[in-house]
mmCIF file of C-alpha atoms and ligand atoms in Angstrom:
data_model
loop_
_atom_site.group_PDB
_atom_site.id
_atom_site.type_symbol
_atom_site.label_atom_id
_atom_site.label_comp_id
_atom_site.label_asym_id
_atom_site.label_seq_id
_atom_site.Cartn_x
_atom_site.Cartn_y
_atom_site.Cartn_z
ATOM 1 C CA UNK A 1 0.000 0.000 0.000
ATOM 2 C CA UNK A 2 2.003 3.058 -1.531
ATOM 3 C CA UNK A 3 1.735 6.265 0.544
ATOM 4 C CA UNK A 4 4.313 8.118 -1.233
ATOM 5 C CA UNK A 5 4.820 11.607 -2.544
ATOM 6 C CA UNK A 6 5.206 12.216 -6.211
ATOM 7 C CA UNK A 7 6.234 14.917 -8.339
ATOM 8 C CA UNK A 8 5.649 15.910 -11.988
ATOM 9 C CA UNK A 9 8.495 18.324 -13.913
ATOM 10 C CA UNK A 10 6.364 21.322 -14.914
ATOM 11 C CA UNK A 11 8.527 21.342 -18.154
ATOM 12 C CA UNK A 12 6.338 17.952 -18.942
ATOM 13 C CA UNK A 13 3.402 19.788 -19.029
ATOM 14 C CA UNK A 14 2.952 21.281 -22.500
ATOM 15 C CA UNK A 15 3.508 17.709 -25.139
ATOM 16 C CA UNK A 16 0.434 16.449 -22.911
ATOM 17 C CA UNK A 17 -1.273 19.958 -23.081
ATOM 18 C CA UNK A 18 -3.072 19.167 -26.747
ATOM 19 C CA UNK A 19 -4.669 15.736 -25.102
ATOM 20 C CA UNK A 20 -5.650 17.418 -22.129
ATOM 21 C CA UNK A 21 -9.706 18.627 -21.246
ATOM 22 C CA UNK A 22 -10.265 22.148 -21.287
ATOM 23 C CA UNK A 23 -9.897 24.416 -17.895
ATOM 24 C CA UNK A 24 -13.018 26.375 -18.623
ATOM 25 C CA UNK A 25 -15.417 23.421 -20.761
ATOM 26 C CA UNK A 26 -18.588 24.277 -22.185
ATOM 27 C CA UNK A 27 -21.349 22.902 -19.935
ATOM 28 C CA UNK A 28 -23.476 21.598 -22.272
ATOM 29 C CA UNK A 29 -21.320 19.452 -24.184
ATOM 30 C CA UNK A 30 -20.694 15.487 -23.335
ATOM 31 C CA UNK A 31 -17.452 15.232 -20.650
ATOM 32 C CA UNK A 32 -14.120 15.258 -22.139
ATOM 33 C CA UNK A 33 -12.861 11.323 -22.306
ATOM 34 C CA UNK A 34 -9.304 10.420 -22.088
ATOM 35 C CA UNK A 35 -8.195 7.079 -22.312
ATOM 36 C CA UNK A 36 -4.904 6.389 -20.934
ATOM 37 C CA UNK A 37 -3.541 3.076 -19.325
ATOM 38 C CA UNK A 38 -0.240 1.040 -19.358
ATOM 39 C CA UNK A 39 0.939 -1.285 -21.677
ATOM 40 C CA UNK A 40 3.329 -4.034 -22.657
ATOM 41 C CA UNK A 41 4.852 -4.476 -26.210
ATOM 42 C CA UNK A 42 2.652 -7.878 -26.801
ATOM 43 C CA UNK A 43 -0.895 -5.292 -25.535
ATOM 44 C CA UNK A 44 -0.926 -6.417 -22.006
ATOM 45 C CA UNK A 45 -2.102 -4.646 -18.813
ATOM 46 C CA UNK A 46 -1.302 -7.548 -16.685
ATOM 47 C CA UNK A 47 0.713 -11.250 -16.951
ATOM 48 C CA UNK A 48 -2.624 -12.612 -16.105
ATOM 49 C CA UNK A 49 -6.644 -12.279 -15.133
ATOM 50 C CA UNK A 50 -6.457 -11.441 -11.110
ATOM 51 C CA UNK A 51 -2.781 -9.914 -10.922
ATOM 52 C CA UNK A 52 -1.404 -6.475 -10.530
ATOM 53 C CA UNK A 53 1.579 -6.059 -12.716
ATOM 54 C CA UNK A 54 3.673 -2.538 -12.684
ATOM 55 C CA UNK A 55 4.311 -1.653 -16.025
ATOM 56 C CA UNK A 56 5.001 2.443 -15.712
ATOM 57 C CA UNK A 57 8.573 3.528 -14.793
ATOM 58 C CA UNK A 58 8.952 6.298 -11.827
ATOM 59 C CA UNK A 59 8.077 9.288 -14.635
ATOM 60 C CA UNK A 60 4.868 7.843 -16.888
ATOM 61 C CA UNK A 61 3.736 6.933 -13.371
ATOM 62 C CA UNK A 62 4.379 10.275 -11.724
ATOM 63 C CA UNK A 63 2.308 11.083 -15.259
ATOM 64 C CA UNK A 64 -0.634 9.401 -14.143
ATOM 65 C CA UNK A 65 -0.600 11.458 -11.013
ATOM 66 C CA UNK A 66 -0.750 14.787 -12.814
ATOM 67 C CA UNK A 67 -3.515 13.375 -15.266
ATOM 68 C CA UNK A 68 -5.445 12.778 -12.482
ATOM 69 C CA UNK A 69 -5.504 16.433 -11.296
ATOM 70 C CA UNK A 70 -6.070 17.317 -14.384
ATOM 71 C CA UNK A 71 -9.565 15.365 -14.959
ATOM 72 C CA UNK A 72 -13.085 15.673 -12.615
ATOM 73 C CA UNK A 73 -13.232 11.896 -12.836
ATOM 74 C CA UNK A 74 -11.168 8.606 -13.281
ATOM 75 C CA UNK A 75 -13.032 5.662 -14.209
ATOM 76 C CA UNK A 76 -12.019 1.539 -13.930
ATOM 77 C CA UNK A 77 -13.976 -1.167 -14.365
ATOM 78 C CA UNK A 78 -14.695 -3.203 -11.075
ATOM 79 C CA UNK A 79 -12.355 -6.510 -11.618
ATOM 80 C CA UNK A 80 -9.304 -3.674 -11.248
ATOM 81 C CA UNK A 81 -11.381 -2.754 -8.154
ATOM 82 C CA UNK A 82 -11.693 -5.593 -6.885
ATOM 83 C CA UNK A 83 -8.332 -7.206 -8.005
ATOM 84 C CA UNK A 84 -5.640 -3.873 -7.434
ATOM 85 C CA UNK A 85 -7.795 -2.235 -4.142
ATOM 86 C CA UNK A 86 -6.830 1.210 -6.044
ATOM 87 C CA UNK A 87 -6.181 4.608 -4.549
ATOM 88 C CA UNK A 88 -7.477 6.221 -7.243
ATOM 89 C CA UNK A 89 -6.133 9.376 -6.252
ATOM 90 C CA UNK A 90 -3.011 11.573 -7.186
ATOM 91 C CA UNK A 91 -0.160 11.202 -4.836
ATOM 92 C CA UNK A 92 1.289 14.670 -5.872
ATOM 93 C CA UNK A 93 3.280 16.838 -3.212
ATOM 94 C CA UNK A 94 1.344 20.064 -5.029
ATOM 95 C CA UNK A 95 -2.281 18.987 -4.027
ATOM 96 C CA UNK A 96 -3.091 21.440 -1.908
ATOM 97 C CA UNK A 97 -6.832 20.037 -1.480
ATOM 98 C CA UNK A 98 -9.596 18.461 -2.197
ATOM 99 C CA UNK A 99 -10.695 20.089 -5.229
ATOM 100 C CA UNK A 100 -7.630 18.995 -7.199
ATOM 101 C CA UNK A 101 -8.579 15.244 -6.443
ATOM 102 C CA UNK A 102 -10.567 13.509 -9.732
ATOM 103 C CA UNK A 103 -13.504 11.477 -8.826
ATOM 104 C CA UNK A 104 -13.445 8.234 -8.453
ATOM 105 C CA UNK A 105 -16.074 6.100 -10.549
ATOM 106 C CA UNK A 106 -16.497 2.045 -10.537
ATOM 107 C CA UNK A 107 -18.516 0.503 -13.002
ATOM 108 C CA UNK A 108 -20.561 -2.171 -11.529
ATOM 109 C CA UNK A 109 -23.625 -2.981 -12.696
ATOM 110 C CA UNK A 110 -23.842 -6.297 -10.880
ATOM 111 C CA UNK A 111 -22.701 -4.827 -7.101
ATOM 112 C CA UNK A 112 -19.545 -7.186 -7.332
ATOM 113 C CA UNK A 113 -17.563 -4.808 -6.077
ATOM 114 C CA UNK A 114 -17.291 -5.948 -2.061
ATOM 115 C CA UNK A 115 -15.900 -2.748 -0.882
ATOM 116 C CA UNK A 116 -15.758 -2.447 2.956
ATOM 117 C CA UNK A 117 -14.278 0.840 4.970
ATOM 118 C CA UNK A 118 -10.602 -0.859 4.927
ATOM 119 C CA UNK A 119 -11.055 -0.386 0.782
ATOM 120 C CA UNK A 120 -8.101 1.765 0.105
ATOM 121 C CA UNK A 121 -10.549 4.325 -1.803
ATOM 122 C CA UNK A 122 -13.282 4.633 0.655
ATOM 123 C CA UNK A 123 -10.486 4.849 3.553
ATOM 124 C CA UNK A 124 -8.388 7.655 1.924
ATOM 125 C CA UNK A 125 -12.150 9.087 1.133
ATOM 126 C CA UNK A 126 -12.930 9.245 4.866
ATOM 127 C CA UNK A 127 -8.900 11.031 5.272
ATOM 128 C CA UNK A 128 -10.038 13.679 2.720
ATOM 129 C CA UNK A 129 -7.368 12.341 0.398
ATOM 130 C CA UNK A 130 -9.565 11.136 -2.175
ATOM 131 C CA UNK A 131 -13.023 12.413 -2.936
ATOM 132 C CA UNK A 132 -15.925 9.454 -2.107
ATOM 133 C CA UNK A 133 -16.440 7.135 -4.993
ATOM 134 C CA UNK A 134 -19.126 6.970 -7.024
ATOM 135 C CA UNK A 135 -20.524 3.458 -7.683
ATOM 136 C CA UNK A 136 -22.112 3.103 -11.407
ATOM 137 C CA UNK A 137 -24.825 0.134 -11.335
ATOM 138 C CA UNK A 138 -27.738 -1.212 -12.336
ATOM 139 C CA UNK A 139 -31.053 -1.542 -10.011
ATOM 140 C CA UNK A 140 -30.548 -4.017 -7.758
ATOM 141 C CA UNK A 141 -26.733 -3.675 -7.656
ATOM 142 C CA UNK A 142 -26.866 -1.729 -4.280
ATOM 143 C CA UNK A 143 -27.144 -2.404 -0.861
ATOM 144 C CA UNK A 144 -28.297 -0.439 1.545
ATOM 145 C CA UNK A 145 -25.169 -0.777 3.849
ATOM 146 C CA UNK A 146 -23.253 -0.350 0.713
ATOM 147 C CA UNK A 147 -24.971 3.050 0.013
ATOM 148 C CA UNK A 148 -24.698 4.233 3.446
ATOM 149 C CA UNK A 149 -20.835 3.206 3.751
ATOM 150 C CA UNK A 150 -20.555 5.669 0.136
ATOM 151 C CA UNK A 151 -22.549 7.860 1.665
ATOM 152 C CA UNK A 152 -20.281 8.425 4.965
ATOM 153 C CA UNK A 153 -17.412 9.028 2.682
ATOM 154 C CA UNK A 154 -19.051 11.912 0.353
ATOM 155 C CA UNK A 155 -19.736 8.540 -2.717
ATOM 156 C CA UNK A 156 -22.401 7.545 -4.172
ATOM 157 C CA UNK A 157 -24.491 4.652 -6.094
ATOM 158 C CA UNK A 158 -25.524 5.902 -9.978
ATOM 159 C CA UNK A 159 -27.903 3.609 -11.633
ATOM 160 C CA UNK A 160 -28.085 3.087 -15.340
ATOM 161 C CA UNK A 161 -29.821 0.168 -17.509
ATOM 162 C CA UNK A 162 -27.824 -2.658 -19.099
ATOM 163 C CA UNK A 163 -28.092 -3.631 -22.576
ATOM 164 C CA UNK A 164 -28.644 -7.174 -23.553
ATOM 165 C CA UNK A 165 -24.522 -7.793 -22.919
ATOM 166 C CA UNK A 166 -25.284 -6.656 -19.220
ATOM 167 C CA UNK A 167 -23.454 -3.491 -20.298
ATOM 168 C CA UNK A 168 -23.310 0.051 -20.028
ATOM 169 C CA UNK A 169 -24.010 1.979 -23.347
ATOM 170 C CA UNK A 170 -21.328 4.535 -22.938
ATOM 171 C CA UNK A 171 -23.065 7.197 -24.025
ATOM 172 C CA UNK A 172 -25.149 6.571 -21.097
ATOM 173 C CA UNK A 173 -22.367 6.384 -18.710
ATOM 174 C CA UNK A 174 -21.109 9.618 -20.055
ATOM 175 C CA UNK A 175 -24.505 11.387 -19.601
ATOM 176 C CA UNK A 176 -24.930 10.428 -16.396
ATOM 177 C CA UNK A 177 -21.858 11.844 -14.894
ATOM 178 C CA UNK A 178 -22.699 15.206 -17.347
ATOM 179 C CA UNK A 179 -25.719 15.554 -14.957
ATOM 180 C CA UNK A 180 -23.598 14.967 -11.609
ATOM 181 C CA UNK A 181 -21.441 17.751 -13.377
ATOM 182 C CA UNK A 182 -18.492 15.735 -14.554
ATOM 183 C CA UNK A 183 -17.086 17.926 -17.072
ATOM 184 C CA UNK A 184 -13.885 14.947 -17.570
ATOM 185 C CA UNK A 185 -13.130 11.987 -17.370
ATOM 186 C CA UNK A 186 -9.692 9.755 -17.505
ATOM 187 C CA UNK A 187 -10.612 6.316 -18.085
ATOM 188 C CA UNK A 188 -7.770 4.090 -17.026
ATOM 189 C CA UNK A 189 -8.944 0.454 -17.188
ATOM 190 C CA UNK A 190 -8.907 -2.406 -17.217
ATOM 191 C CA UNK A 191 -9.317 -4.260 -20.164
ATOM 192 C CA UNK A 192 -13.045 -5.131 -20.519
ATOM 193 C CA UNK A 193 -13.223 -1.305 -19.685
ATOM 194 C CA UNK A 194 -11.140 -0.289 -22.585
ATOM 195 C CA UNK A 195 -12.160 -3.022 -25.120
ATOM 196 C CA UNK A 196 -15.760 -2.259 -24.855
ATOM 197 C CA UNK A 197 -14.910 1.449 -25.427
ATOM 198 C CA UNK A 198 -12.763 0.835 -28.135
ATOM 199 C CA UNK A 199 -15.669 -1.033 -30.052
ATOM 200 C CA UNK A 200 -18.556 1.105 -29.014
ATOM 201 C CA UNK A 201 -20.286 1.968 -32.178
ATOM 202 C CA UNK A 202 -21.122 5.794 -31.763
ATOM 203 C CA UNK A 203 -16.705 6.074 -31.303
ATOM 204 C CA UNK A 204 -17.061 9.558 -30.833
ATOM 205 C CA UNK A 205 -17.194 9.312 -27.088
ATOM 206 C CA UNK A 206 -12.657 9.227 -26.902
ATOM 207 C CA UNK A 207 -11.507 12.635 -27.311
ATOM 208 C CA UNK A 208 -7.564 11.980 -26.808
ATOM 209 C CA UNK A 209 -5.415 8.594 -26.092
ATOM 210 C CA UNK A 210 -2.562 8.834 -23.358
ATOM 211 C CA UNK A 211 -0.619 5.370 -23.592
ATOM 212 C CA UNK A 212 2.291 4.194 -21.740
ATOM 213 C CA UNK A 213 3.960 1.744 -23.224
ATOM 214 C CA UNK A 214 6.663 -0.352 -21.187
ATOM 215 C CA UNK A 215 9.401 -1.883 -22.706
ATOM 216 C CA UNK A 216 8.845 -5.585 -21.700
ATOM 217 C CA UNK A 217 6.845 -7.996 -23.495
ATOM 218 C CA UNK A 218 4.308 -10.083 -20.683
ATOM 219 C CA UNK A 219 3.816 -13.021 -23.003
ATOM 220 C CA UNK A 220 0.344 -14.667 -23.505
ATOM 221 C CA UNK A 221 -2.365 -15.504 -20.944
ATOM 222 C CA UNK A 222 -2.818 -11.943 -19.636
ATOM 223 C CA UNK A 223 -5.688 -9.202 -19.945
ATOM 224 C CA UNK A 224 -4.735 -7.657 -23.239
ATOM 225 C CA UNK A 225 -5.989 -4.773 -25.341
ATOM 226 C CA UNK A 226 -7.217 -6.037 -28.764
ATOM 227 C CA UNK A 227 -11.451 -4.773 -29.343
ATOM 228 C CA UNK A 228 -13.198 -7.582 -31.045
ATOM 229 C CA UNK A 229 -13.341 -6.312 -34.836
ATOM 230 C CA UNK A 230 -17.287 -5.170 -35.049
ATOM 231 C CA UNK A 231 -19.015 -7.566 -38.112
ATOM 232 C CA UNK A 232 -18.012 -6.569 -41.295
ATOM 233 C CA UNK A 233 -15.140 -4.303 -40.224
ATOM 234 C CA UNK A 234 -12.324 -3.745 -42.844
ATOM 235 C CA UNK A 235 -11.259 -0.270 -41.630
ATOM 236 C CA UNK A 236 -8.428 -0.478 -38.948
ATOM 237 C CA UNK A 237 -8.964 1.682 -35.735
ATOM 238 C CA UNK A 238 -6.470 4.295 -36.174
ATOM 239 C CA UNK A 239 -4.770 6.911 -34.359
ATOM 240 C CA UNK A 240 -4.402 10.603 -35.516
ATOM 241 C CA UNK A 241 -2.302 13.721 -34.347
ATOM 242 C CA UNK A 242 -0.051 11.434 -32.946
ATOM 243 C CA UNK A 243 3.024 12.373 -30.755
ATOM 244 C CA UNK A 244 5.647 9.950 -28.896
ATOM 245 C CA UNK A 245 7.539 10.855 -25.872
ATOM 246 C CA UNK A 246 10.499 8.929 -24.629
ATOM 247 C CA UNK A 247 10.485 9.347 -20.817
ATOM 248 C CA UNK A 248 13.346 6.798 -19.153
ATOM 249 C CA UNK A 249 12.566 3.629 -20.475
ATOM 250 C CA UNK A 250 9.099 3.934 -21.234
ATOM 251 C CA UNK A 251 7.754 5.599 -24.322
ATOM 252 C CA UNK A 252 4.335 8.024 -23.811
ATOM 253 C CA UNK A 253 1.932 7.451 -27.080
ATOM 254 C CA UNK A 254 -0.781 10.332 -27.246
ATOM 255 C CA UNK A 255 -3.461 11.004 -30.452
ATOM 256 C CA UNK A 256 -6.778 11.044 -30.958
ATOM 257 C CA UNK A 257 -8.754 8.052 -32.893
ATOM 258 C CA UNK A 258 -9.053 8.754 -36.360
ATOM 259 C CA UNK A 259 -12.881 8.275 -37.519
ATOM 260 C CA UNK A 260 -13.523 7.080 -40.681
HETATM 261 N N1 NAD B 301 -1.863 -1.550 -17.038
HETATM 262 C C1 NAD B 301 -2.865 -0.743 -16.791
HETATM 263 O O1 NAD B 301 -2.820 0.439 -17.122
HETATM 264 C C2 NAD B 301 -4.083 -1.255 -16.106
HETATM 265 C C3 NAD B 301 -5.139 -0.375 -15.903
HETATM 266 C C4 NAD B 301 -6.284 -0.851 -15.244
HETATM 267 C C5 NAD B 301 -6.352 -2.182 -14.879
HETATM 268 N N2 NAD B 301 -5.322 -2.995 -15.119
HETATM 269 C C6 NAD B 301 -5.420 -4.433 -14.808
HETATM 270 O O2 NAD B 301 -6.506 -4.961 -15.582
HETATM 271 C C7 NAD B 301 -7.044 -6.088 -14.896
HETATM 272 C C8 NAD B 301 -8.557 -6.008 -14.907
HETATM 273 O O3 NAD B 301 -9.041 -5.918 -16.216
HETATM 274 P P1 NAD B 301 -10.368 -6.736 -16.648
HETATM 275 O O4 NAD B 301 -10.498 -6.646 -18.106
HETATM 276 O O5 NAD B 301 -10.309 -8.091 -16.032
HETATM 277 O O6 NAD B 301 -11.529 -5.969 -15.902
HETATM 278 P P2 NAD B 301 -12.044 -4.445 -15.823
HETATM 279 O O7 NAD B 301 -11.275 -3.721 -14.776
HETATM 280 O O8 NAD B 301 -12.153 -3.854 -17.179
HETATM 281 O O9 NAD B 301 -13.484 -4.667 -15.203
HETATM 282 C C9 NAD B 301 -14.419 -5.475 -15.886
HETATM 283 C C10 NAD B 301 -15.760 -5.301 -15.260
HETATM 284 O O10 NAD B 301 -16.141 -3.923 -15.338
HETATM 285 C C11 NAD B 301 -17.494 -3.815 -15.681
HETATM 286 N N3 NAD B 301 -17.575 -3.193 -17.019
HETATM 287 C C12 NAD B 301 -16.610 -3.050 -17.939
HETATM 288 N N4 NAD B 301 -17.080 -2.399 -19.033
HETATM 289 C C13 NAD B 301 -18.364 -2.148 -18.773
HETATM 290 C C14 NAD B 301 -19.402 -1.516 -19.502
HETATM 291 N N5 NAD B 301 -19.214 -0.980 -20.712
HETATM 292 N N6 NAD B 301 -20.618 -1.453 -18.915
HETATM 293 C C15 NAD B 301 -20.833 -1.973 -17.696
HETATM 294 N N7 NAD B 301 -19.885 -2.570 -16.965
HETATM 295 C C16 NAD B 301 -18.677 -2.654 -17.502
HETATM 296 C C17 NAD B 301 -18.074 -5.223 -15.714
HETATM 297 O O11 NAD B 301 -18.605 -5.519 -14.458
HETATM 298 C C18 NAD B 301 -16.854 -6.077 -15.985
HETATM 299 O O12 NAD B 301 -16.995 -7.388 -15.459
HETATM 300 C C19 NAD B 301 -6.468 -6.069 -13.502
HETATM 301 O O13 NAD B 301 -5.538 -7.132 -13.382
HETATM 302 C C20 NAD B 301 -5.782 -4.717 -13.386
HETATM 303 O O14 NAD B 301 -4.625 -4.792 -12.587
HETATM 304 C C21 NAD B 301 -4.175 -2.573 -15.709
HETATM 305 N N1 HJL B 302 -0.329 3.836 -15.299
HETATM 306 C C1 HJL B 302 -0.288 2.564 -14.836
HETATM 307 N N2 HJL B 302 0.879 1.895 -14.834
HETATM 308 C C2 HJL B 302 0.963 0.616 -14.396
HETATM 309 O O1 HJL B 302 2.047 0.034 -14.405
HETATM 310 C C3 HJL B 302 -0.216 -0.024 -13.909
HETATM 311 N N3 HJL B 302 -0.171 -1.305 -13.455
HETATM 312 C C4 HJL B 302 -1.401 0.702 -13.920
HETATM 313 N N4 HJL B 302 -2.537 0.126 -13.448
HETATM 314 C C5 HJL B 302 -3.743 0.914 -13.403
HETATM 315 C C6 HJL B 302 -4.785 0.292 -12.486
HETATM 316 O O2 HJL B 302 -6.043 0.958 -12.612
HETATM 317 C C7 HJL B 302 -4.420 0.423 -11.060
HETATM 318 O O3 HJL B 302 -5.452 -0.188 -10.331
HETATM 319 C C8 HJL B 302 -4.314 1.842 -10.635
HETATM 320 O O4 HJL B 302 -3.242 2.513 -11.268
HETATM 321 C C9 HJL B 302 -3.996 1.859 -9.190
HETATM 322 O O5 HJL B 302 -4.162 3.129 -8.759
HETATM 323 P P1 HJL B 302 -3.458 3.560 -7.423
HETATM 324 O O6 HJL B 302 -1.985 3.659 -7.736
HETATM 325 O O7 HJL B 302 -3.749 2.504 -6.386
HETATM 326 O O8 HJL B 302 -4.099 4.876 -7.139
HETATM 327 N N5 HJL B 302 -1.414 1.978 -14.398
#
């Protein structure tokens, strides 16, 4: 359980600046998305299903930290929830308080996420080090303890319908945090999270792509990045406005998808 301190090199800031939400958004238009996560050369998050592997050298991971100030939200799916007990919120020196600290958001829809007060997001909730998560599920996903436990710690259950694959449309899950005032959102995983954006049809939902890509290859067996190829696709899913920066031994990939 990491409690350190990290710190970002302001002279970082502007190659990221491009990707990055606005400071002053429009209101009315959808949240800002940013995808980011970390990744092997063979597309893997993890060596396998359950594990927590460290990919991110000392500066893409000090990276992280600032994208988190820099977005109202950051979003995993609840297998990285349950499996990595996340922080989910930035560890930089400069946080002064609250305010700087994204929003943490679980997607759940079944309620397997068996979060109890020793959770490292609702504790560091309750230390005013993280803001209170907010729980995305569908009816019948809650429990009343559950929602009281949120509740203590400033989070919160949001309910939303599934479609027939039990889940999410992401336009929906966008909309809803529009209403709760989410202006943006970093979206860092895992990789049913990422997949199922990847391949949702409307694919105007990613605004920028913030990659870190490790140089180490995990080999097969683990939870890998590869969105099944919709029926009848023959356009590849393409990156534009592309930029790569080397930082120590990890390379940073940023663009935006290209639509066709
Ligand atoms: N390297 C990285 O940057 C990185 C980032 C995050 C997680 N991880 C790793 O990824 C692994 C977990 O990935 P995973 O693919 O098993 O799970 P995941 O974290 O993507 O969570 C999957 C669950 O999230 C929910 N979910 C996902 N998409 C949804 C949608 N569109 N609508 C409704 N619910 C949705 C479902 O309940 C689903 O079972 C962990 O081992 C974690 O350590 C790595
Ligand atoms: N950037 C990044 N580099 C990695 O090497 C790695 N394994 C992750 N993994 C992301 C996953 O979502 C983790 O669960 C959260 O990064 C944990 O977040 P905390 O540090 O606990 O706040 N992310």
């Amino acid at each position: 359980m990491s409690r350190e301190t990290l710190s970002f090199p302001p002279t970082s800031i502007p190659p990221l600046e491009p990707y990055l939400p606005l400071t002053s958004p429009s209101p009315s238009s959808k949240p800002h998305l940013t995808l980011t996560y970390a990744t092997s050369l063979d597309a893997s998050l993890t060596l396998a299903p359950g594990v927590r592997t460290t990919l991110s050298g000392p500066y893409s991971k000090s990276m992280t930290h600032y994208l988190r100030t820099r977005h109202n939200a950051i979003l995993v799916g609840c297998t990285t929830a349950l499996i990595d007990n996340p922080a989910l919120n930035s560890r930089l020196g400069s946080i002064t308080s609250l305010d700087q600290q994204p929003r943490p958001i679980i997607l759940d829809p079944k309620g397997r996420w068996d979060f109890t007060e020793d959770s490292q997001v609702i504790r560091l909730a309750a230390e005013f080090k993280g803001k209170g998560p907010w729980v995305v599920t569908k009816r019948g996903g809650e429990t009343k303890e559950r929602g009281e436990l949120l509740e203590r710690v400033g989070g919160k259950f949001l309910f939303l319908e599934t479609g027939e694959d039990g889940r999410f449309k992401w336009g929906d899950v966008l909309s809803v945090l529009g209403e709760q005032g989410v202006r943006s959102v970093m979206v860092e995983g895992g990789g049913e999270v990422i997949n199922s954006l990847l391949i949702d049809p409307e694919n105007r939902l990613v605004d920028s792509v913030i990659i870190t890509i490790a140089p180490t290859w995990l080999g097969k067996g683990g939870v890998v990045v590869s969105p099944s190829r919709q029926q009848g696709q023959t356009s590849q899913l393409k990156l534009r406005d592309v930029s790569w920066q080397p930082h120590g031994e990890d390379v940073v990939l940023c663009g935006r998808i290209l639509r066709s």
